[in-house]
PDB file of C-alpha atoms in Angstrom:
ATOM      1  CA  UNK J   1     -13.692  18.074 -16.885  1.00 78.00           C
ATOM      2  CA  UNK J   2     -12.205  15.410 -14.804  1.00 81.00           C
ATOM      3  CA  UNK J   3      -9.479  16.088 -12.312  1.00 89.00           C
ATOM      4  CA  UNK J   4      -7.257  13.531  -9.776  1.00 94.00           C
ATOM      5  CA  UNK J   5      -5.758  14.194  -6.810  1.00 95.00           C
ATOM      6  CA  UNK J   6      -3.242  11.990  -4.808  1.00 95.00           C
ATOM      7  CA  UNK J   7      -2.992  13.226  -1.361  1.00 90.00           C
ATOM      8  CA  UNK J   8       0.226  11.998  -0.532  1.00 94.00           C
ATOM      9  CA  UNK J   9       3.603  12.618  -3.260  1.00 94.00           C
ATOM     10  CA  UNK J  10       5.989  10.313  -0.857  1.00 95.00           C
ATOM     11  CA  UNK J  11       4.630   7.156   1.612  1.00 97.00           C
ATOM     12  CA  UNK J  12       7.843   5.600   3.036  1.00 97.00           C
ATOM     13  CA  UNK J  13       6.772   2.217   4.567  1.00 97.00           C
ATOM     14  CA  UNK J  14       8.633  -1.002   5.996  1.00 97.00           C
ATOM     15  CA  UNK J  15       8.335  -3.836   4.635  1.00 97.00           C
ATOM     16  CA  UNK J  16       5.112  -6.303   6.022  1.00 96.00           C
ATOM     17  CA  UNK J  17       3.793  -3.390   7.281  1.00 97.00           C
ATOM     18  CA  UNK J  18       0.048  -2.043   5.523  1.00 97.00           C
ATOM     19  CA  UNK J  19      -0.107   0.896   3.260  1.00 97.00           C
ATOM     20  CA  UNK J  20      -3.033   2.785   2.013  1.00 97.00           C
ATOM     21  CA  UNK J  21      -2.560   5.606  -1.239  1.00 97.00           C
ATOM     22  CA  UNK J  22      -4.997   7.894  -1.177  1.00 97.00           C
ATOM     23  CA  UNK J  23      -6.958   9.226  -4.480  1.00 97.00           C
ATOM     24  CA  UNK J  24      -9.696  11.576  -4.900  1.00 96.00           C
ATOM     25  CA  UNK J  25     -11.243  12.391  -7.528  1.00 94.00           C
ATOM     26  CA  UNK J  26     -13.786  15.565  -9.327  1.00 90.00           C
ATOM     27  CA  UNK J  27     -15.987  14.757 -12.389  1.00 85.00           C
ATOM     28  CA  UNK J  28     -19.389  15.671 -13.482  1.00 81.00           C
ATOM     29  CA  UNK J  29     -20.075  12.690 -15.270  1.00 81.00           C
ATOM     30  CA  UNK J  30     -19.779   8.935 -14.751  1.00 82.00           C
ATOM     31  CA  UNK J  31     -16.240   7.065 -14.947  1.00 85.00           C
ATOM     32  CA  UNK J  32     -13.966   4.239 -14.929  1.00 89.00           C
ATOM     33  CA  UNK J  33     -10.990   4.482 -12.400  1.00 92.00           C
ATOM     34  CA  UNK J  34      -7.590   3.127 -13.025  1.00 94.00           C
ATOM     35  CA  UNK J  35      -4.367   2.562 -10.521  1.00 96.00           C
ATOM     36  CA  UNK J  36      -1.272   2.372 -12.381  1.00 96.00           C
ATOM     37  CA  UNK J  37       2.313   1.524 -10.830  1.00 96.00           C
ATOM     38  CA  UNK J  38       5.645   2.318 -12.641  1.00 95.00           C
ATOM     39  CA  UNK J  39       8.902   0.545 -11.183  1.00 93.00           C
ATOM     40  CA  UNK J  40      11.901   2.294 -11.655  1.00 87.00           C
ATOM     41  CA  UNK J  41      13.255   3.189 -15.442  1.00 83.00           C
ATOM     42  CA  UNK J  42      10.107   1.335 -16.841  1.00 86.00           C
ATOM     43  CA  UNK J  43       6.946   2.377 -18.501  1.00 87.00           C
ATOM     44  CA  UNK J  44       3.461   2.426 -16.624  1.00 92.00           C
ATOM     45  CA  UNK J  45       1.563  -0.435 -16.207  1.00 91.00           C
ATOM     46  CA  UNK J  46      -2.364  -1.461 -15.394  1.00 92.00           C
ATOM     47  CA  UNK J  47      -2.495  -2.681 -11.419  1.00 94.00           C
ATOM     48  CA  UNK J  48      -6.297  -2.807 -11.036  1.00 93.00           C
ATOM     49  CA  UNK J  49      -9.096  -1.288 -12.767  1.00 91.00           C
ATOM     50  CA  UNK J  50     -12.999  -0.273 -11.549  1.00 89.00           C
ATOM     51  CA  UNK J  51     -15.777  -0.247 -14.633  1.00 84.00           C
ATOM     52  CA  UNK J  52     -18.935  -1.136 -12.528  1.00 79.00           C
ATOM     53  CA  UNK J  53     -20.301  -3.748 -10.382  1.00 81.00           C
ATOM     54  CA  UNK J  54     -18.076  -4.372  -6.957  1.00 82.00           C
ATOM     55  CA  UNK J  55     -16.733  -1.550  -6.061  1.00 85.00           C
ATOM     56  CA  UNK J  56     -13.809  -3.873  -4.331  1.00 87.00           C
ATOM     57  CA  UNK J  57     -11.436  -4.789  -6.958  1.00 88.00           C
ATOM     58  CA  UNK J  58      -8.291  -6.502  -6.536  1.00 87.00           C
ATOM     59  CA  UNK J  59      -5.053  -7.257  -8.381  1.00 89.00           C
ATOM     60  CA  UNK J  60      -2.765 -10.084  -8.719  1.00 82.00           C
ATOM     61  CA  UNK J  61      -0.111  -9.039  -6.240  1.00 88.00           C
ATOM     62  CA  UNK J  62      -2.390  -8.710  -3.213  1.00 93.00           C
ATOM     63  CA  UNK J  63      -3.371  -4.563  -3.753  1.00 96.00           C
ATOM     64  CA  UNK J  64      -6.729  -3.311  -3.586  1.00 96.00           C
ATOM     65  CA  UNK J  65      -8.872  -0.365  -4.320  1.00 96.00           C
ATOM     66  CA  UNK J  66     -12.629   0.667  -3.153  1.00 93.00           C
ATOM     67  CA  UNK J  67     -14.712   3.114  -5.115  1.00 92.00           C
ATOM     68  CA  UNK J  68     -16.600   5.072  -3.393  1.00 91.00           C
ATOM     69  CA  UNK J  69     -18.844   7.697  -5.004  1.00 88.00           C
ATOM     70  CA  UNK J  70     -20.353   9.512  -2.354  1.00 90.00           C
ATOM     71  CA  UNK J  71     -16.592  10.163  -0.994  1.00 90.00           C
ATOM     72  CA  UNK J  72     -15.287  10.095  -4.733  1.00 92.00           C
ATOM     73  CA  UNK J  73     -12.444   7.988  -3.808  1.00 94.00           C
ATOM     74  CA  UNK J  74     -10.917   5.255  -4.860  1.00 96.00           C
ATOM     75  CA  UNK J  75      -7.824   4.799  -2.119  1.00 97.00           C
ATOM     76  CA  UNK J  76      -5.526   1.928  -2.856  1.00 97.00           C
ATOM     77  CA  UNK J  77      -4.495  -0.505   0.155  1.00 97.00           C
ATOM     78  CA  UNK J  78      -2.313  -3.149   0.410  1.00 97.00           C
ATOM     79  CA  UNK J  79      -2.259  -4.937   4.106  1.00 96.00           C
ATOM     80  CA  UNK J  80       1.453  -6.447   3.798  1.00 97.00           C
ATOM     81  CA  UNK J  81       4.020  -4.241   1.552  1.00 97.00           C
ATOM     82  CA  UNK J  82       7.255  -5.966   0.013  1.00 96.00           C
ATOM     83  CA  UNK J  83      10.226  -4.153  -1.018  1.00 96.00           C
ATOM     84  CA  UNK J  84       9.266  -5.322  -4.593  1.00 95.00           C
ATOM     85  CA  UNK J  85       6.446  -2.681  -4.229  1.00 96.00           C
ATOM     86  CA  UNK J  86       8.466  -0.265  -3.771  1.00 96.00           C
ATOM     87  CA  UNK J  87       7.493   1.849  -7.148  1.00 96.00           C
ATOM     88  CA  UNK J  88       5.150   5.302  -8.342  1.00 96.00           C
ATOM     89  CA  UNK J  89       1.794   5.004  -8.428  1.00 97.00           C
ATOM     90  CA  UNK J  90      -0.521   6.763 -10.580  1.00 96.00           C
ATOM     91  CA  UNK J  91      -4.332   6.938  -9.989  1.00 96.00           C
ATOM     92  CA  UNK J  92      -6.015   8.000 -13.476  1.00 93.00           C
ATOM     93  CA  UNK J  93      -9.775   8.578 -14.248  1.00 91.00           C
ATOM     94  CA  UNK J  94     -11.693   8.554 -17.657  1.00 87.00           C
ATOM     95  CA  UNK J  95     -15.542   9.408 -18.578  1.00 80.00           C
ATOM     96  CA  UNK J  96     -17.255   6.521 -19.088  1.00 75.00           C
ATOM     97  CA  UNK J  97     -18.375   7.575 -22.759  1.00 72.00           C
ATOM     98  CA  UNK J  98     -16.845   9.998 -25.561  1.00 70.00           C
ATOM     99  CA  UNK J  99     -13.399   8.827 -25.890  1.00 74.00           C
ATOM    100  CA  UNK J 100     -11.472  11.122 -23.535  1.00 79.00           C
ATOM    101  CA  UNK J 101      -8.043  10.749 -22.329  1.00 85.00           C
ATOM    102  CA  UNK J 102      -7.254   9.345 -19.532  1.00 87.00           C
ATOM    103  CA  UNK J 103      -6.541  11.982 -16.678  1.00 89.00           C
ATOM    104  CA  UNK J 104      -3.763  11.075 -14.076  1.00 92.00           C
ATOM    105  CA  UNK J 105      -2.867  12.258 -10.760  1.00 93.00           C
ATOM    106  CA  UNK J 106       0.126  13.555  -9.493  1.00 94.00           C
ATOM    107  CA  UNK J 107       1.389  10.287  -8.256  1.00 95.00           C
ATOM    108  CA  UNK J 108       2.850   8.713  -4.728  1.00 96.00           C
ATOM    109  CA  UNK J 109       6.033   7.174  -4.937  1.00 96.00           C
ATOM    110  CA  UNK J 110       5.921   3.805  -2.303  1.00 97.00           C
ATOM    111  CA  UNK J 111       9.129   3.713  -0.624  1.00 97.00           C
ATOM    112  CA  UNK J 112       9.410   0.281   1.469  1.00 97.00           C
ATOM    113  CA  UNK J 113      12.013  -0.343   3.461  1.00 96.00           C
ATOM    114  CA  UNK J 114      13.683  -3.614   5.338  1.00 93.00           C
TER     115      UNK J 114
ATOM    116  CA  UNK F   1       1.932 -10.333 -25.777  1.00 67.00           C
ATOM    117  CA  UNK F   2       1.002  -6.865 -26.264  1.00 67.00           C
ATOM    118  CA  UNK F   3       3.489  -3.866 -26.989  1.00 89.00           C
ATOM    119  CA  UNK F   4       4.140  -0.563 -27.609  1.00 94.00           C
ATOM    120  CA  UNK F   5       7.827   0.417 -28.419  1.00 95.00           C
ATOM    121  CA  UNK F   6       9.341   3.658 -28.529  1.00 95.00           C
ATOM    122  CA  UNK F   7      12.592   4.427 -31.049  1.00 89.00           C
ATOM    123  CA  UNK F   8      15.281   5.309 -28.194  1.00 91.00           C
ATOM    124  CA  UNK F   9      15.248   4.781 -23.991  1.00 92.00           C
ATOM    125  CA  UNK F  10      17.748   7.911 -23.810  1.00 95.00           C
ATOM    126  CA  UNK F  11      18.442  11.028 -26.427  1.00 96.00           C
ATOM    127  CA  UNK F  12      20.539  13.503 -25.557  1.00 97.00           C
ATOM    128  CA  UNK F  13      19.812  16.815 -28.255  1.00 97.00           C
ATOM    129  CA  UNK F  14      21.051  20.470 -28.653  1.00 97.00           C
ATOM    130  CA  UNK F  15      18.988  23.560 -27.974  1.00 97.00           C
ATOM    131  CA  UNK F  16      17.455  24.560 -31.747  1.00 97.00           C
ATOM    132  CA  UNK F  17      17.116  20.646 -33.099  1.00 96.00           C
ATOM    133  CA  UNK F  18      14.530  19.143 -34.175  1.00 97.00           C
ATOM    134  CA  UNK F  19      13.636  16.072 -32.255  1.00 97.00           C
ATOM    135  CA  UNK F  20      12.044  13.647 -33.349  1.00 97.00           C
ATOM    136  CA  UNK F  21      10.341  10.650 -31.094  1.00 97.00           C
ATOM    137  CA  UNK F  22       8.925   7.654 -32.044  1.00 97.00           C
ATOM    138  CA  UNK F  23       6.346   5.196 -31.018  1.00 97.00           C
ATOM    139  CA  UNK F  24       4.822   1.978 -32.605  1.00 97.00           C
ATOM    140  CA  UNK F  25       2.100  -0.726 -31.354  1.00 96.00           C
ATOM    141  CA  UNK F  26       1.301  -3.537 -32.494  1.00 94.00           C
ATOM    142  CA  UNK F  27      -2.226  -4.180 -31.060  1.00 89.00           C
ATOM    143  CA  UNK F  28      -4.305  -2.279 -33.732  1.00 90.00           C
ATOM    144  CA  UNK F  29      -5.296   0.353 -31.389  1.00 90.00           C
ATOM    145  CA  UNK F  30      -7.140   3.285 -32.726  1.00 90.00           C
ATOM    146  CA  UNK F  31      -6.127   5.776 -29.551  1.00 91.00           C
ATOM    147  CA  UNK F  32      -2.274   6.770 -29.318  1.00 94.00           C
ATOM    148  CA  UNK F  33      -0.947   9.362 -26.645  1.00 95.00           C
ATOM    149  CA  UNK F  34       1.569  11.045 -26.228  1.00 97.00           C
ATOM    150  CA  UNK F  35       2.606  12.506 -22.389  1.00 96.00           C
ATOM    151  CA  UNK F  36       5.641  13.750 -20.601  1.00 96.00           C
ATOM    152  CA  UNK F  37       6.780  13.288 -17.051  1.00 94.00           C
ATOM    153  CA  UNK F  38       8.225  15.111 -14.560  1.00 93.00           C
ATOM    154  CA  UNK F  39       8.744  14.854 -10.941  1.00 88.00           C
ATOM    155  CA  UNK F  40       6.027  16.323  -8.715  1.00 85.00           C
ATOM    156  CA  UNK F  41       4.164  17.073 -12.239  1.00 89.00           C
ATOM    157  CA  UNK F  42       2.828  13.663 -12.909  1.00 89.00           C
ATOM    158  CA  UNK F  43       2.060  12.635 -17.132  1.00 92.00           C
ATOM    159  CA  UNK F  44       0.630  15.729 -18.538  1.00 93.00           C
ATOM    160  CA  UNK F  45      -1.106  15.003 -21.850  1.00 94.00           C
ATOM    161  CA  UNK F  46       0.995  16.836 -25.161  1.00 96.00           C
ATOM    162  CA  UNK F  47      -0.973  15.204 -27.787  1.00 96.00           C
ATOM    163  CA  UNK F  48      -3.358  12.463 -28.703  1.00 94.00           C
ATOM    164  CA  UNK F  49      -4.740  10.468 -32.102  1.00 94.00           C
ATOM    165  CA  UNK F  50      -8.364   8.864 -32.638  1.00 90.00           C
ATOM    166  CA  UNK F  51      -7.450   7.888 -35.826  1.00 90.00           C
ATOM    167  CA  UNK F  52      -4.833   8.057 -38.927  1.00 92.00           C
ATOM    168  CA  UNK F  53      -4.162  11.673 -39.812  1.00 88.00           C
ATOM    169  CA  UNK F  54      -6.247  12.945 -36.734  1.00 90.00           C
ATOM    170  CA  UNK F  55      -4.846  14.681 -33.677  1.00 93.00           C
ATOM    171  CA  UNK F  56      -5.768  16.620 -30.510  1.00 93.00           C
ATOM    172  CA  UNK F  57      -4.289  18.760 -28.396  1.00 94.00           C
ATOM    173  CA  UNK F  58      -3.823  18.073 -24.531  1.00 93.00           C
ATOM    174  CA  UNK F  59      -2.661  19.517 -21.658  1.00 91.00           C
ATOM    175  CA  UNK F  60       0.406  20.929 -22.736  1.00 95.00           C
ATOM    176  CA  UNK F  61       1.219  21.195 -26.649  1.00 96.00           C
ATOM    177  CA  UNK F  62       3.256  24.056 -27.185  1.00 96.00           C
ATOM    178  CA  UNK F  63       6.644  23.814 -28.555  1.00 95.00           C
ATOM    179  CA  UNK F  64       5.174  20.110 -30.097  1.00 97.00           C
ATOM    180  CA  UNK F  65       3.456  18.640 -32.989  1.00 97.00           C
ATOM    181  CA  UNK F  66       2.744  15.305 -34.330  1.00 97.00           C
ATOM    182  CA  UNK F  67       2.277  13.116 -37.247  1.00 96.00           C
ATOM    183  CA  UNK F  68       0.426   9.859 -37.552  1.00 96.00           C
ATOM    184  CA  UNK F  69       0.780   8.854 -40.774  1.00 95.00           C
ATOM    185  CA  UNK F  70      -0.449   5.076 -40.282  1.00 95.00           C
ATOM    186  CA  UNK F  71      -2.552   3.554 -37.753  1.00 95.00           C
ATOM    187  CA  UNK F  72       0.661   2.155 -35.887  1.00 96.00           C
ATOM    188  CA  UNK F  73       2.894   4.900 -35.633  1.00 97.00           C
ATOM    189  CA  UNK F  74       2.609   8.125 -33.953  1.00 97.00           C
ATOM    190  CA  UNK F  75       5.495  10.760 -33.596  1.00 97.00           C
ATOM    191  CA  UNK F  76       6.549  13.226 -31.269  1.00 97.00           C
ATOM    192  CA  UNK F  77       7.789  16.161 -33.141  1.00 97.00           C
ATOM    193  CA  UNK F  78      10.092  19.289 -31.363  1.00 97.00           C
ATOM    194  CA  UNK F  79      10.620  21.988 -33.790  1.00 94.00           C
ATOM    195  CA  UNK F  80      13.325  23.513 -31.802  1.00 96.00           C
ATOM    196  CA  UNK F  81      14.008  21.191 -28.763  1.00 97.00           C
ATOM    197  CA  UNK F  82      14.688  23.563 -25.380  1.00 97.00           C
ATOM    198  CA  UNK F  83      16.189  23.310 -21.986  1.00 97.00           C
ATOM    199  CA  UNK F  84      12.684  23.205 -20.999  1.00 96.00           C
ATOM    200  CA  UNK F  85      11.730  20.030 -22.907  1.00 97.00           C
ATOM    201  CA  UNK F  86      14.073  17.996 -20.653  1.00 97.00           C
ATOM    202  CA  UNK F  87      11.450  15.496 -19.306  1.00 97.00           C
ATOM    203  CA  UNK F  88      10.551  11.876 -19.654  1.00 95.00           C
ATOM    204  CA  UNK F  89       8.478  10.844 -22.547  1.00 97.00           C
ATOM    205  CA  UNK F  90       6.028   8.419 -22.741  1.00 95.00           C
ATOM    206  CA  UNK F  91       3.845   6.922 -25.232  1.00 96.00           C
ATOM    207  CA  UNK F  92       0.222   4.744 -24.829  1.00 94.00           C
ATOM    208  CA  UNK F  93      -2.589   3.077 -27.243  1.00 93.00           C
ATOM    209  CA  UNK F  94      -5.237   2.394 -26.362  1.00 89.00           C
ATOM    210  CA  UNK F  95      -8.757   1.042 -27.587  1.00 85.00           C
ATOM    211  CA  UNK F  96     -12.084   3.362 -27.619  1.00 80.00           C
ATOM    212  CA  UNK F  97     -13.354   4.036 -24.775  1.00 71.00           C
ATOM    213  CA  UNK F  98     -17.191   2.992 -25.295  1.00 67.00           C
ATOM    214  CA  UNK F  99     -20.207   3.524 -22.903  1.00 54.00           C
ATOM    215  CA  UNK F 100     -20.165   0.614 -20.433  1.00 55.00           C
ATOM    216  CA  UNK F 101     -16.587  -0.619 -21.869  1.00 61.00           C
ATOM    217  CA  UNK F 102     -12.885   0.642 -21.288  1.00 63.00           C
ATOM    218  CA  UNK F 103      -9.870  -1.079 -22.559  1.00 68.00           C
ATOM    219  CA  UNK F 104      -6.479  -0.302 -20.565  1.00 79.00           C
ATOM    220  CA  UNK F 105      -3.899   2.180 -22.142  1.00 87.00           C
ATOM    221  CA  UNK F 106      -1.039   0.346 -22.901  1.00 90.00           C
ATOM    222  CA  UNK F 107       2.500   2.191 -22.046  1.00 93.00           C
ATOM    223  CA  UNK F 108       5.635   2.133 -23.845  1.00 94.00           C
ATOM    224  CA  UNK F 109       8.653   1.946 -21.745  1.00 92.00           C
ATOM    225  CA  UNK F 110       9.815   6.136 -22.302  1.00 94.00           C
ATOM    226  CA  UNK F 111      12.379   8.258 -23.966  1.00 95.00           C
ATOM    227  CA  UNK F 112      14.684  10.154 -21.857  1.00 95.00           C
ATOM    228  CA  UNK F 113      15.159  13.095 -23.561  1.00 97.00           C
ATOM    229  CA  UNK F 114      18.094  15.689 -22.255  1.00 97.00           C
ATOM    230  CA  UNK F 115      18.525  18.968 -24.279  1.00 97.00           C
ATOM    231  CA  UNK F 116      21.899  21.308 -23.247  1.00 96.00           C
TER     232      UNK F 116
END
Protein backbone atom coordinates (compact mmCIF):
# COMPACT_ATOMS: atom_id res chain seq x y z
CA UNK A 1 0.00 0.00 0.00
CA UNK A 2 0.88 3.52 -0.69
CA UNK A 3 0.91 6.15 1.99
CA UNK A 4 1.64 10.32 1.86
CA UNK A 5 2.82 12.38 4.28
CA UNK A 6 2.93 16.28 4.31
CA UNK A 7 5.22 17.42 6.94
CA UNK A 8 3.88 20.65 7.51
CA UNK A 9 -0.43 21.19 8.07
CA UNK A 10 0.07 25.26 8.15
CA UNK A 11 3.15 27.37 6.17
CA UNK A 12 2.30 31.07 6.73
CA UNK A 13 4.51 33.04 4.26
CA UNK A 14 4.72 36.81 2.96
CA UNK A 15 4.20 37.56 -0.06
CA UNK A 16 7.61 37.52 -2.66
CA UNK A 17 9.10 35.60 -0.23
CA UNK A 18 10.07 31.50 -1.31
CA UNK A 19 8.15 28.62 0.02
CA UNK A 20 8.92 25.00 -0.09
CA UNK A 21 5.86 22.11 0.95
CA UNK A 22 7.24 19.23 1.92
CA UNK A 23 5.89 15.56 0.81
CA UNK A 24 7.11 12.21 1.51
CA UNK A 25 6.05 9.44 0.43
CA UNK A 26 6.01 5.07 1.27
CA UNK A 27 5.23 2.58 -1.57
CA UNK A 28 6.53 -0.72 -2.59
CA UNK A 29 5.95 -0.35 -6.06
CA UNK A 30 6.56 2.24 -8.78
CA UNK A 31 4.31 5.54 -9.06
CA UNK A 32 3.15 8.66 -10.51
CA UNK A 33 3.09 11.72 -8.07
CA UNK A 34 0.55 14.43 -8.18
CA UNK A 35 0.39 18.11 -6.32
CA UNK A 36 -3.00 19.35 -6.14
CA UNK A 37 -4.08 22.96 -4.80
CA UNK A 38 -7.69 23.82 -3.70
CA UNK A 39 -8.53 27.69 -3.28
CA UNK A 40 -11.02 28.44 -0.94
CA UNK A 41 -14.85 26.97 -1.38
CA UNK A 42 -13.65 25.27 -4.69
CA UNK A 43 -12.95 21.77 -5.76
CA UNK A 44 -9.27 20.36 -6.20
CA UNK A 45 -7.41 20.95 -9.06
CA UNK A 46 -4.14 19.34 -11.00
CA UNK A 47 -0.93 21.89 -10.29
CA UNK A 48 1.85 19.64 -11.65
CA UNK A 49 2.20 16.08 -12.22
CA UNK A 50 5.55 13.53 -12.32
CA UNK A 51 5.04 10.17 -14.71
CA UNK A 52 8.77 9.62 -15.68
CA UNK A 53 11.56 11.26 -17.37
CA UNK A 54 12.75 14.76 -15.53
CA UNK A 55 12.24 14.48 -12.33
CA UNK A 56 11.89 18.58 -12.36
CA UNK A 57 8.47 19.38 -13.38
CA UNK A 58 6.93 22.64 -13.41
CA UNK A 59 3.51 24.30 -13.63
CA UNK A 60 2.08 27.26 -15.22
CA UNK A 61 2.10 29.63 -12.28
CA UNK A 62 5.82 29.42 -11.53
CA UNK A 63 5.60 26.14 -8.75
CA UNK A 64 7.78 23.29 -8.92
CA UNK A 65 8.30 19.84 -7.65
CA UNK A 66 11.51 17.34 -7.70
CA UNK A 67 11.13 13.62 -7.36
CA UNK A 68 13.44 12.10 -5.71
CA UNK A 69 13.41 8.33 -5.12
CA UNK A 70 16.18 7.60 -3.04
CA UNK A 71 14.68 10.38 -0.50
CA UNK A 72 11.03 9.44 -1.72
CA UNK A 73 10.11 12.97 -1.96
CA UNK A 74 8.62 15.02 -4.08
CA UNK A 75 8.71 18.67 -2.08
CA UNK A 76 6.97 21.46 -3.88
CA UNK A 77 8.83 25.00 -4.14
CA UNK A 78 7.89 28.07 -5.36
CA UNK A 79 10.82 30.94 -5.16
CA UNK A 80 8.34 34.10 -5.14
CA UNK A 81 4.74 33.43 -3.37
CA UNK A 82 1.66 35.80 -4.24
CA UNK A 83 -1.24 36.22 -2.11
CA UNK A 84 -3.17 34.50 -5.01
CA UNK A 85 -1.35 31.31 -3.75
CA UNK A 86 -2.59 31.49 -0.82
CA UNK A 87 -4.72 27.99 -0.96
CA UNK A 88 -4.46 23.89 0.44
CA UNK A 89 -2.31 21.81 -1.09
CA UNK A 90 -2.61 18.22 -1.48
CA UNK A 91 0.29 15.90 -2.51
CA UNK A 92 -1.34 12.48 -3.82
CA UNK A 93 0.46 9.29 -5.10
CA UNK A 94 -0.85 6.37 -7.35
CA UNK A 95 0.87 2.89 -8.50
CA UNK A 96 1.92 3.15 -11.72
CA UNK A 97 -0.22 0.02 -12.91
CA UNK A 98 -3.59 -1.73 -11.60
CA UNK A 99 -5.95 1.05 -11.41
CA UNK A 100 -5.69 2.17 -7.78
CA UNK A 101 -6.97 5.24 -6.26
CA UNK A 102 -5.23 7.93 -5.87
CA UNK A 103 -3.84 8.29 -2.19
CA UNK A 104 -3.60 11.92 -0.73
CA UNK A 105 -1.82 13.46 2.03
CA UNK A 106 -2.95 15.31 4.77
CA UNK A 107 -2.49 18.61 3.13
CA UNK A 108 -0.62 22.20 3.96
CA UNK A 109 -2.69 25.08 3.81
CA UNK A 110 -0.27 28.21 2.19
CA UNK A 111 -1.09 31.20 4.06
CA UNK A 112 0.68 34.37 2.30
CA UNK A 113 0.55 37.42 3.65
CA UNK A 114 1.22 41.31 2.44
CA UNK B 1 -13.77 22.15 -21.22
CA UNK B 2 -13.90 19.32 -18.96
CA UNK B 3 -16.39 18.89 -15.90
CA UNK B 4 -17.64 17.14 -13.24
CA UNK B 5 -20.76 18.62 -11.42
CA UNK B 6 -22.18 17.71 -8.26
CA UNK B 7 -26.27 18.19 -7.53
CA UNK B 8 -25.97 20.86 -4.54
CA UNK B 9 -22.74 23.19 -3.12
CA UNK B 10 -24.57 23.15 0.44
CA UNK B 11 -27.33 20.55 2.08
CA UNK B 12 -28.31 20.95 5.27
CA UNK B 13 -30.22 17.26 6.50
CA UNK B 14 -31.72 15.80 9.77
CA UNK B 15 -30.20 13.01 11.81
CA UNK B 16 -32.15 9.58 10.38
CA UNK B 17 -32.52 10.92 6.47
CA UNK B 18 -31.48 9.55 3.80
CA UNK B 19 -29.12 11.65 1.81
CA UNK B 20 -28.64 11.44 -1.25
CA UNK B 21 -25.52 13.13 -3.33
CA UNK B 22 -24.98 13.44 -6.72
CA UNK B 23 -22.27 13.64 -9.23
CA UNK B 24 -22.12 13.69 -13.13
CA UNK B 25 -19.11 14.05 -15.80
CA UNK B 26 -19.14 14.57 -18.89
CA UNK B 27 -15.70 13.31 -20.10
CA UNK B 28 -16.56 9.55 -20.52
CA UNK B 29 -14.44 8.54 -17.71
CA UNK B 30 -14.56 5.00 -16.60
CA UNK B 31 -13.10 5.80 -12.79
CA UNK B 32 -15.55 7.89 -10.43
CA UNK B 33 -14.68 8.60 -6.64
CA UNK B 34 -16.19 9.50 -4.14
CA UNK B 35 -14.14 11.23 -0.86
CA UNK B 36 -14.91 13.40 2.08
CA UNK B 37 -12.93 16.16 3.70
CA UNK B 38 -12.20 17.29 6.83
CA UNK B 39 -9.79 19.55 8.42
CA UNK B 40 -6.51 18.01 9.58
CA UNK B 41 -8.03 14.63 7.94
CA UNK B 42 -7.29 15.36 4.36
CA UNK B 43 -9.85 13.37 1.37
CA UNK B 44 -10.31 9.98 2.73
CA UNK B 45 -11.59 7.62 0.02
CA UNK B 46 -15.65 6.34 0.83
CA UNK B 47 -16.16 4.69 -2.40
CA UNK B 48 -15.00 4.23 -5.93
CA UNK B 49 -16.43 2.79 -9.58
CA UNK B 50 -14.30 1.05 -12.48
CA UNK B 51 -17.19 0.65 -14.34
CA UNK B 52 -21.24 0.76 -14.60
CA UNK B 53 -22.73 -1.29 -11.79
CA UNK B 54 -19.20 -1.88 -10.17
CA UNK B 55 -18.01 -0.45 -6.88
CA UNK B 56 -15.24 -0.61 -4.25
CA UNK B 57 -14.84 0.18 -1.01
CA UNK B 58 -12.17 2.77 0.31
CA UNK B 59 -10.92 4.12 3.20
CA UNK B 60 -13.88 4.81 5.02
CA UNK B 61 -17.38 3.28 3.81
CA UNK B 62 -19.42 2.73 6.67
CA UNK B 63 -22.63 4.43 7.13
CA UNK B 64 -22.43 4.82 2.88
CA UNK B 65 -23.32 3.11 -0.24
CA UNK B 66 -23.50 3.88 -3.82
CA UNK B 67 -25.16 3.39 -7.07
CA UNK B 68 -23.82 3.88 -10.55
CA UNK B 69 -26.37 3.11 -12.66
CA UNK B 70 -24.79 4.69 -15.98
CA UNK B 71 -21.35 5.41 -16.89
CA UNK B 72 -21.89 9.24 -16.00
CA UNK B 73 -23.45 9.27 -12.81
CA UNK B 74 -22.35 8.07 -9.55
CA UNK B 75 -24.25 8.65 -6.16
CA UNK B 76 -23.46 9.08 -2.73
CA UNK B 77 -25.99 7.31 -0.70
CA UNK B 78 -26.49 7.91 3.50
CA UNK B 79 -28.95 5.53 4.82
CA UNK B 80 -29.39 7.42 7.96
CA UNK B 81 -27.30 10.69 7.67
CA UNK B 82 -25.46 11.44 11.35
CA UNK B 83 -23.86 14.24 13.21
CA UNK B 84 -20.82 12.47 12.25
CA UNK B 85 -21.29 12.71 8.46
CA UNK B 86 -20.90 16.52 8.68
CA UNK B 87 -17.91 16.87 6.25
CA UNK B 88 -17.19 18.17 2.82
CA UNK B 89 -17.90 15.98 -0.08
CA UNK B 90 -16.19 15.65 -3.06
CA UNK B 91 -16.48 13.84 -6.20
CA UNK B 92 -13.58 12.89 -9.16
CA UNK B 93 -13.38 10.80 -12.64
CA UNK B 94 -10.92 9.88 -13.80
CA UNK B 95 -9.40 7.72 -16.76
CA UNK B 96 -7.51 4.19 -16.13
CA UNK B 97 -4.62 4.36 -14.80
CA UNK B 98 -2.40 2.17 -17.32
CA UNK B 99 1.30 1.05 -16.96
CA UNK B 100 3.45 3.94 -18.22
CA UNK B 101 0.17 6.30 -18.52
CA UNK B 102 -1.94 8.31 -15.85
CA UNK B 103 -4.67 10.66 -16.68
CA UNK B 104 -5.47 13.43 -13.89
CA UNK B 105 -8.60 12.95 -11.60
CA UNK B 106 -10.83 15.51 -12.36
CA UNK B 107 -12.70 17.21 -9.15
CA UNK B 108 -16.08 18.43 -8.82
CA UNK B 109 -16.45 21.56 -6.91
CA UNK B 110 -18.08 19.66 -3.31
CA UNK B 111 -21.23 19.33 -1.36
CA UNK B 112 -21.35 20.80 1.99
CA UNK B 113 -23.26 18.61 3.81
CA UNK B 114 -24.47 19.70 7.60
CA UNK B 115 -26.63 17.13 9.53
CA UNK B 116 -28.30 18.53 13.16
Amino acid sequence: AQSVTQLDSQVPVFEEAPVELRCNYSSSVSVYLFWYVQYPNQGLQLLLKYLSGSTLVESINGFEAEFNKSQTSFHLRKPSVHISDTAEYFCAVIRNSGNTPLVFGKGTRLSVIA
Amino acid sequence: DVKVTQSSRYLVKRTGEKVFLECVQDMDHENMFWYRQDPGLGLRLIYFSYDVKMKEKGDIPEGYSVSREKKERFSLILESASTNQTSMYLCASSRPVLAGVSDTQYFGPGTRLTVL
